[in-house]
Coordinates of N, CA and C in Angstrom, one line a residue:
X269 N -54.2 25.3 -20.9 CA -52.9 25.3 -21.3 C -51.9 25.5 -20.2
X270 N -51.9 26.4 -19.2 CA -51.1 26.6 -18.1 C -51.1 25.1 -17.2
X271 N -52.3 24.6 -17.2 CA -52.1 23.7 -16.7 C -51.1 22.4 -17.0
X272 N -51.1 22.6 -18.5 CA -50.2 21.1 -18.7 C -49.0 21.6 -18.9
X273 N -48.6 23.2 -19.1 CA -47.4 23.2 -18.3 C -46.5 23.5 -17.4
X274 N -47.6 24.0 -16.1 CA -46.8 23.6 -15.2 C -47.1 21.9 -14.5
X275 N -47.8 21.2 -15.0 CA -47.6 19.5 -14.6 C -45.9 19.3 -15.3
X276 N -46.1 19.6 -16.9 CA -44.9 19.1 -17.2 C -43.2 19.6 -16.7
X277 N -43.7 21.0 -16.4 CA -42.3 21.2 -15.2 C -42.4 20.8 -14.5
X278 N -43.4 20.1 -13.3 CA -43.3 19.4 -12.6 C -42.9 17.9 -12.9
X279 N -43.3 17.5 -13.4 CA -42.8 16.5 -14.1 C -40.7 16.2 -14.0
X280 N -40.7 17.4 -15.2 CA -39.7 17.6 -15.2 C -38.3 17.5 -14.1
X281 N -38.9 18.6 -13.1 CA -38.1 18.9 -11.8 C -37.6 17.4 -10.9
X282 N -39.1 17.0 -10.7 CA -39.3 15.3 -10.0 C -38.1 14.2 -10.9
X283 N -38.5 14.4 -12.2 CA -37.5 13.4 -12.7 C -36.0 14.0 -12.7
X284 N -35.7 15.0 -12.8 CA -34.4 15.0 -12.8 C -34.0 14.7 -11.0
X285 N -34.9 15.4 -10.3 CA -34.1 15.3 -8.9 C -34.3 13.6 -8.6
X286 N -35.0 12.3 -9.2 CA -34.8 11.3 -9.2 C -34.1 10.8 -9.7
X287 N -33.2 11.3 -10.8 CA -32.1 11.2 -11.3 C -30.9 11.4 -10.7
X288 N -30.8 12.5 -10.1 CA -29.9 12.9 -9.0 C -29.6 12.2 -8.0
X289 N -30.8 11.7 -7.7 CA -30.6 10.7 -6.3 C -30.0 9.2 -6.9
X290 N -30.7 8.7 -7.7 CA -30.0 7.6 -8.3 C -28.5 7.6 -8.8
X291 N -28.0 8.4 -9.4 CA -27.1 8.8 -9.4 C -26.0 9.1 -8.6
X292 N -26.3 9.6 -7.2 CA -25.5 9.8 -6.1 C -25.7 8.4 -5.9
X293 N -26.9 7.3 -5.2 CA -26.0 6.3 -4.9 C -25.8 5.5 -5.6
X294 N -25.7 5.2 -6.9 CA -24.4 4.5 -7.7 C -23.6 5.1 -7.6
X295 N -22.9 6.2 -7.3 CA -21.9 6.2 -7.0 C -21.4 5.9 -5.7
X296 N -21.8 5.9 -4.7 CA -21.8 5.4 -3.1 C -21.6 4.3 -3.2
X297 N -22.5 3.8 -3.9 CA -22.5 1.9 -3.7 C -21.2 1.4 -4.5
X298 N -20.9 2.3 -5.8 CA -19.4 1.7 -6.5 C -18.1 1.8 -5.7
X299 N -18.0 3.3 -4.9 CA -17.2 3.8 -3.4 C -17.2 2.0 -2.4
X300 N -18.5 1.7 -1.7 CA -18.3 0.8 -1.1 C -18.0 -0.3 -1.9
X301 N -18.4 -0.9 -2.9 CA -17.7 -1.6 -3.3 C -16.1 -1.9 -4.0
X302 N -15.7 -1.0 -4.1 CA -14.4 -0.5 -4.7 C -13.5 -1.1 -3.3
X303 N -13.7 -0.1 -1.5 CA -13.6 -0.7 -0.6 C -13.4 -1.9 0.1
X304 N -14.6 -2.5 -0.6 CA -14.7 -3.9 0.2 C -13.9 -4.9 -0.5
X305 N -13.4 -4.4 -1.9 CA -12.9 -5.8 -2.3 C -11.2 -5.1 -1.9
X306 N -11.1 -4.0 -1.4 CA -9.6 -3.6 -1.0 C -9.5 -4.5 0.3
X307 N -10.3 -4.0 1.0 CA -10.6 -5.0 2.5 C -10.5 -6.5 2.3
X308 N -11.4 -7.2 1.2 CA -11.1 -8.8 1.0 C -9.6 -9.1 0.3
X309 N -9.0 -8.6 -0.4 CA -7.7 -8.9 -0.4 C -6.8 -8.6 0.9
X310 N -7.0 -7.6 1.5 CA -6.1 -7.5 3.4 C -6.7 -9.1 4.0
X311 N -8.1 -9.2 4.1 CA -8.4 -10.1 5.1 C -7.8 -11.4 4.4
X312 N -7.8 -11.9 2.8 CA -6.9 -13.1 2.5 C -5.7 -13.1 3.2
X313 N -4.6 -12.0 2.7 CA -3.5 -12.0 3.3 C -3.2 -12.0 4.7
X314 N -4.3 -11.7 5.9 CA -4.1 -12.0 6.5 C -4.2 -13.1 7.1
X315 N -5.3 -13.8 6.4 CA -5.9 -15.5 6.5 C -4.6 -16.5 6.2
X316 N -3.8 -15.9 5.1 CA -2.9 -17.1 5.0 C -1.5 -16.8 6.2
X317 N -1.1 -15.7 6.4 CA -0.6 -15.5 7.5 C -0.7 -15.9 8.3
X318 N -2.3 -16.6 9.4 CA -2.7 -16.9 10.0 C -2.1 -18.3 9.7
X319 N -2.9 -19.0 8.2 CA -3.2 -20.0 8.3 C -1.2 -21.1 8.1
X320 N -0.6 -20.0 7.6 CA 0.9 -20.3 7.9 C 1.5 -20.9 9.1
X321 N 0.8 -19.7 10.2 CA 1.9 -20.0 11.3 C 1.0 -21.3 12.0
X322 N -0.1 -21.1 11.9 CA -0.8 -22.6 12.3 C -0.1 -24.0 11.6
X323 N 0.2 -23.9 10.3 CA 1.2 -25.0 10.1 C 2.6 -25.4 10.5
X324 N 3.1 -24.2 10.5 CA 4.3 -24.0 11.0 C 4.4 -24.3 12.7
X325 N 3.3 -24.3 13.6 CA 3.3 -24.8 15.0 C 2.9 -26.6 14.7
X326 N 1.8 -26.7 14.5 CA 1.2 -28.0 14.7 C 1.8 -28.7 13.6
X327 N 2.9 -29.2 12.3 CA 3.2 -29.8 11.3 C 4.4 -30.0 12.0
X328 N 5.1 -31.2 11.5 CA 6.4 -31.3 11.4 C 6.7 -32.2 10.2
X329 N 7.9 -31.2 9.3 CA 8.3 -31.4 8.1 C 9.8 -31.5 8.2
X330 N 10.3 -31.9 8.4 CA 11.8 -31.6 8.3 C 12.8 -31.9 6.8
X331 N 12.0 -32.3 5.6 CA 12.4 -31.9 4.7 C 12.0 -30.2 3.9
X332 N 11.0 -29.8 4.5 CA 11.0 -28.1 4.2 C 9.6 -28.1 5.7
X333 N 10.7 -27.1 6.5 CA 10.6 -26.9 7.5 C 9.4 -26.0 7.7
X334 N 9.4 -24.8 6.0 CA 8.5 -23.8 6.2 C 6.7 -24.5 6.3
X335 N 6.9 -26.0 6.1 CA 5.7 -26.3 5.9 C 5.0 -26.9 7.8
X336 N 6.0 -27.0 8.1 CA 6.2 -27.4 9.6 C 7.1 -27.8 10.5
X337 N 7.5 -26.9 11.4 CA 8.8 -27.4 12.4 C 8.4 -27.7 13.7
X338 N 7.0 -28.4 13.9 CA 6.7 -28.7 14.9 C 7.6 -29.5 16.2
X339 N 7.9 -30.1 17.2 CA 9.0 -30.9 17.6 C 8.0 -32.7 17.2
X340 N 9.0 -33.3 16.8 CA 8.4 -34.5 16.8 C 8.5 -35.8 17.7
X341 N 7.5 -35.8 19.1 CA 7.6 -37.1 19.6 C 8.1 -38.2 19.5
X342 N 9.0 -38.9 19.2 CA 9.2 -40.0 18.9 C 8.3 -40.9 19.8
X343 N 8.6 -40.4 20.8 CA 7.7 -41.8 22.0 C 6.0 -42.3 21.7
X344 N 5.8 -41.0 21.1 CA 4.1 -40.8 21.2 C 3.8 -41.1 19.8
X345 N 5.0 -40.8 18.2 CA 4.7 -41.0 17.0 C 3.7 -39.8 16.5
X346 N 4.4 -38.6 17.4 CA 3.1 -37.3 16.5 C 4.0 -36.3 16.9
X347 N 3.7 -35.4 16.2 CA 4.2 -34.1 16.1 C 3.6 -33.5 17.5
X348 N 4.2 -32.6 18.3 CA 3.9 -31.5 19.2 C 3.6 -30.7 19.3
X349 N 1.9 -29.9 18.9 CA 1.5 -29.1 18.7 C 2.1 -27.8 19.8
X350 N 2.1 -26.4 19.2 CA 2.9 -25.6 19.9 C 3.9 -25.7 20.6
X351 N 5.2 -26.7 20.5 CA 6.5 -26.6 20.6 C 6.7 -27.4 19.4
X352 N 8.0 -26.0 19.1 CA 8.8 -26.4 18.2 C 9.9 -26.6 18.1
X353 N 10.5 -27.3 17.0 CA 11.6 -27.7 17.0 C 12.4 -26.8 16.6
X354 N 13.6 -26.4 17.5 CA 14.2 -25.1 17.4 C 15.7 -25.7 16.0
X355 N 16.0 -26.5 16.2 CA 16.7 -27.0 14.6 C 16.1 -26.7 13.4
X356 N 14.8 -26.9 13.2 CA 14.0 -26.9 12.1 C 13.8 -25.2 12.0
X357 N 13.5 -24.9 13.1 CA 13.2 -23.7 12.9 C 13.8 -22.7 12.1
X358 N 15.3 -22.9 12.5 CA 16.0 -21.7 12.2 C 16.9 -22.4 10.5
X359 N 16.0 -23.8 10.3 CA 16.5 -23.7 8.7 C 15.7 -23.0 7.9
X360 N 14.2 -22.5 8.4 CA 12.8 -22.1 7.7 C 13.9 -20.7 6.9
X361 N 13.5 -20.5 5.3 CA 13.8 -19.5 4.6 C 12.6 -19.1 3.9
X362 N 12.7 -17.6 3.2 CA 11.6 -17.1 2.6 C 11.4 -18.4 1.3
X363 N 9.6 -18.7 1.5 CA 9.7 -19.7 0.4 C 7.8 -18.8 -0.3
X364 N 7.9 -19.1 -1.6 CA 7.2 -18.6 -2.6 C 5.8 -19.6 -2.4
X365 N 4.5 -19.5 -2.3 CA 3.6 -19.9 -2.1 C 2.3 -19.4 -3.3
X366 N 3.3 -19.1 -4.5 CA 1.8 -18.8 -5.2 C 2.0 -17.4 -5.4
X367 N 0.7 -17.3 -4.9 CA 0.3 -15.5 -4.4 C 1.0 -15.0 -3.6
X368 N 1.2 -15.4 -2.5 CA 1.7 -14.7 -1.5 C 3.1 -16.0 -0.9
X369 N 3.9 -15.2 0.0 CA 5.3 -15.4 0.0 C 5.4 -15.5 1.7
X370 N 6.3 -16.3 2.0 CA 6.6 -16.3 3.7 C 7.7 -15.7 3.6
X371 N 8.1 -14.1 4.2 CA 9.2 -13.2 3.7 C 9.4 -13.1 5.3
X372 N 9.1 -13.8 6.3 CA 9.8 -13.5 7.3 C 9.3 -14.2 8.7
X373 N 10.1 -14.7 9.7 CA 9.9 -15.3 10.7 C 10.6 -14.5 11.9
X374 N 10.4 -14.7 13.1 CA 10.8 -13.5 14.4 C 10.6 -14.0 15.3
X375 N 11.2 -14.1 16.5 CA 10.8 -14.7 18.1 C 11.0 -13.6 19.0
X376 N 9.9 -13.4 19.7 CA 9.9 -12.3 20.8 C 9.7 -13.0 22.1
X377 N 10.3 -12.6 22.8 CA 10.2 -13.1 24.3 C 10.5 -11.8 25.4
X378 N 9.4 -11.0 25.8 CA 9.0 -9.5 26.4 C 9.3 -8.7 25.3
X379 N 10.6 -7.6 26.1 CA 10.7 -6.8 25.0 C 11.7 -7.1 23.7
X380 N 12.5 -8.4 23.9 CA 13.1 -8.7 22.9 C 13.1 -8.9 22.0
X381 N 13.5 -9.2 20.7 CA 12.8 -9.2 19.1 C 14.3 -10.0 18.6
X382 N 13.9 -11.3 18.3 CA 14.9 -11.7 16.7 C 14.4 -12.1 15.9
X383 N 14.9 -11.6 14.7 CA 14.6 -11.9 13.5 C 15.2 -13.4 13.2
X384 N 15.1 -14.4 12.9 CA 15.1 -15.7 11.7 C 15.4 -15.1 10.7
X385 N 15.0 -14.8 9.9 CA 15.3 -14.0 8.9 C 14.1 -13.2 8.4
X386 N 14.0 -12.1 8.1 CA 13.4 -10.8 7.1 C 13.6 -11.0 6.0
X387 N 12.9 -10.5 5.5 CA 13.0 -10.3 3.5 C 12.3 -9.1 3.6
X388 N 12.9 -8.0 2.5 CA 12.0 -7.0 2.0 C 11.2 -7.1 0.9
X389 N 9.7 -6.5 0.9 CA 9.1 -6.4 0.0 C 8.3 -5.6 -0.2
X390 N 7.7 -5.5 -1.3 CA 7.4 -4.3 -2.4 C 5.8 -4.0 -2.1
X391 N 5.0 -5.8 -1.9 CA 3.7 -5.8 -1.9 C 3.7 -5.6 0.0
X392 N 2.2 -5.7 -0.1 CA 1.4 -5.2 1.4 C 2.1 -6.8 1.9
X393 N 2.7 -6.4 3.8 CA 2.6 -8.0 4.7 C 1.8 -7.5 5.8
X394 N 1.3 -8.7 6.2 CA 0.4 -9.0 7.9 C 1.5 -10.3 8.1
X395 N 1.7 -10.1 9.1 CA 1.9 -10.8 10.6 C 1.0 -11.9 11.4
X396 N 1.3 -13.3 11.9 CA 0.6 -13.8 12.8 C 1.1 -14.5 14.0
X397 N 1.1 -13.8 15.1 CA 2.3 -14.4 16.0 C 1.4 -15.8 16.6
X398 N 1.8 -16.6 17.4 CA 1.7 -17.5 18.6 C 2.6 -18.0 19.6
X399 N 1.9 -18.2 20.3 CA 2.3 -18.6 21.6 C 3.2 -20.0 21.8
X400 N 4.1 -20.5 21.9 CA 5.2 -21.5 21.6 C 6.3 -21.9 22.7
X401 N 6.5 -22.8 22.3 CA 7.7 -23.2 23.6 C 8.4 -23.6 22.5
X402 N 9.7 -23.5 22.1 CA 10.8 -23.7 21.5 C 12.0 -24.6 22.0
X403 N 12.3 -25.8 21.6 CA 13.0 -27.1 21.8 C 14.7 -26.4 21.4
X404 N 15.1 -26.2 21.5 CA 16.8 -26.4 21.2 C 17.4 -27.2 21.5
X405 N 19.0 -27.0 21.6 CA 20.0 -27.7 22.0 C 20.4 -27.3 23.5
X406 N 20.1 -25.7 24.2 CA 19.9 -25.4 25.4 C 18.9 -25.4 26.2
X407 N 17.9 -26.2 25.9 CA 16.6 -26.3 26.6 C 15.6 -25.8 25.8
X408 N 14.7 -25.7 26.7 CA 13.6 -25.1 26.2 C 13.4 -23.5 26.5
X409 N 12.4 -22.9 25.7 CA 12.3 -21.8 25.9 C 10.8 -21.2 25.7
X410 N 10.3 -20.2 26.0 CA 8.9 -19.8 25.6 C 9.0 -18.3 25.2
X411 N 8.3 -18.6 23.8 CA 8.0 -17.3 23.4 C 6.9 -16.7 22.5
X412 N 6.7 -15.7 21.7 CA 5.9 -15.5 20.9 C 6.6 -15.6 19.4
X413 N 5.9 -16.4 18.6 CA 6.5 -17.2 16.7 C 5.9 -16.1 16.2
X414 N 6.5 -15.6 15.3 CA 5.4 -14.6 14.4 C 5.9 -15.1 13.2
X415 N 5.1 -14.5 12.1 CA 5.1 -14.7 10.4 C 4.8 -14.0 9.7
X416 N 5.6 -13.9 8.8 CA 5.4 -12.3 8.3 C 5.5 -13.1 6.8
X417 N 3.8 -12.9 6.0 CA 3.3 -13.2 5.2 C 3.5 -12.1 3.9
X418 N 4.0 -12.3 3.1 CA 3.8 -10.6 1.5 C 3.2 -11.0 0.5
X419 N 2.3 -10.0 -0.2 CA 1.8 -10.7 -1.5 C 2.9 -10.1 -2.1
X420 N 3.1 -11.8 -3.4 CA 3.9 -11.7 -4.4 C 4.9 -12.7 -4.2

C-alpha cells in the first residue's frame, strides 16, 4: 500500500511540474508572438516608406507628383532616375494611400533641413531618405529626399 502511494505522489508532483513548464512557455511563445506581429506592422510601414521614395525618385508623374517627380528627359524619352524635378517636387502634398499616408517630404543638404511640407499625426511614421540631385530653375543641386510615411 505505501508503495502505490508514494508512485501516485510521484506521479502527481511530475505532472503538475509538467504542467508548469508547459504553461510557462505558452505564455513566452504568446509574449513572442504578440512582439513579432508589433515588429511586422513597423517593418510594413517602413517598406512603404521605402518603397514611396523609390517612386518618387525614379517615376515621373506630373499630373500627381506624389506618384513621381522624377526629371524627365525629353532628349532620351525617360524619366531620370535620382534627379528630380524640382517644379514637381515642391507641388508633392500629403496624399492618402489606403493604410498609410505620405505626411511629409524634407531636403537636407549637411546640416540643413527643409521641410516641403509636414503634416502631423496621430499614428506611428518611418522616414526614407535618398540620395538626389534636384533640377530647378537655379540649377542643380545635391541633396538627401526624405519621406515621411504615417499609418492612417
Amino acid at each position: 500500500m505505501d508503495r502505490g502511494i508514494i508512485f501516485t505522489t510521484d506521479s502527481l508532483i511530475a505532472s503538475i511540474a509538467v504542467l508548469l513548464i508547459l504553461l510557462s512557455a505558452s505564455g513566452e511563445s504568446e509574449s513572442l508572438l504578440l512582439g513579432s506581429a508589433k515588429n511586422s506592422s513597423t517593418i510594413q510601414l517602413q517598406l512603404f516608406a521605402s518603397s514611396l521614395s523609390e517612386a518618387i525618385v525614379k517615376n515621373s508623374d506630373p499630373e500627381n507628383p506624389a506618384h513621381g517627380a522624377a526629371y524627365f528627359d525629353n532628349g532620351r524619352k525617360r524619366a531620370q532616375a535620382n534627379i528630380i524635378d524640382g517644379a514637381l517636387l515642391e507641388r508633392i502634398g500629403k496624399e492618402n494611400f489606403g493604410k498609410y499616408t505620405l505626411a511629409g517630404i524634407y531636403e537636407r543638404d549637411g546640416q540643413e533641413m527643409r521641410e516641403l511640407f509636414m503634416e502631423t499625426s496621430n499614428g506611428r511614421c518611418a522616414s526614407a531618405e535618398r540620395f538626389v540631385i534636384i533640377k530647378g530653375a537655379l540649377g542643380e543641386r545635391r541633396a538627401v529626399l526624405g519621406v515621411v510615411a504615417c499609418e492612417g
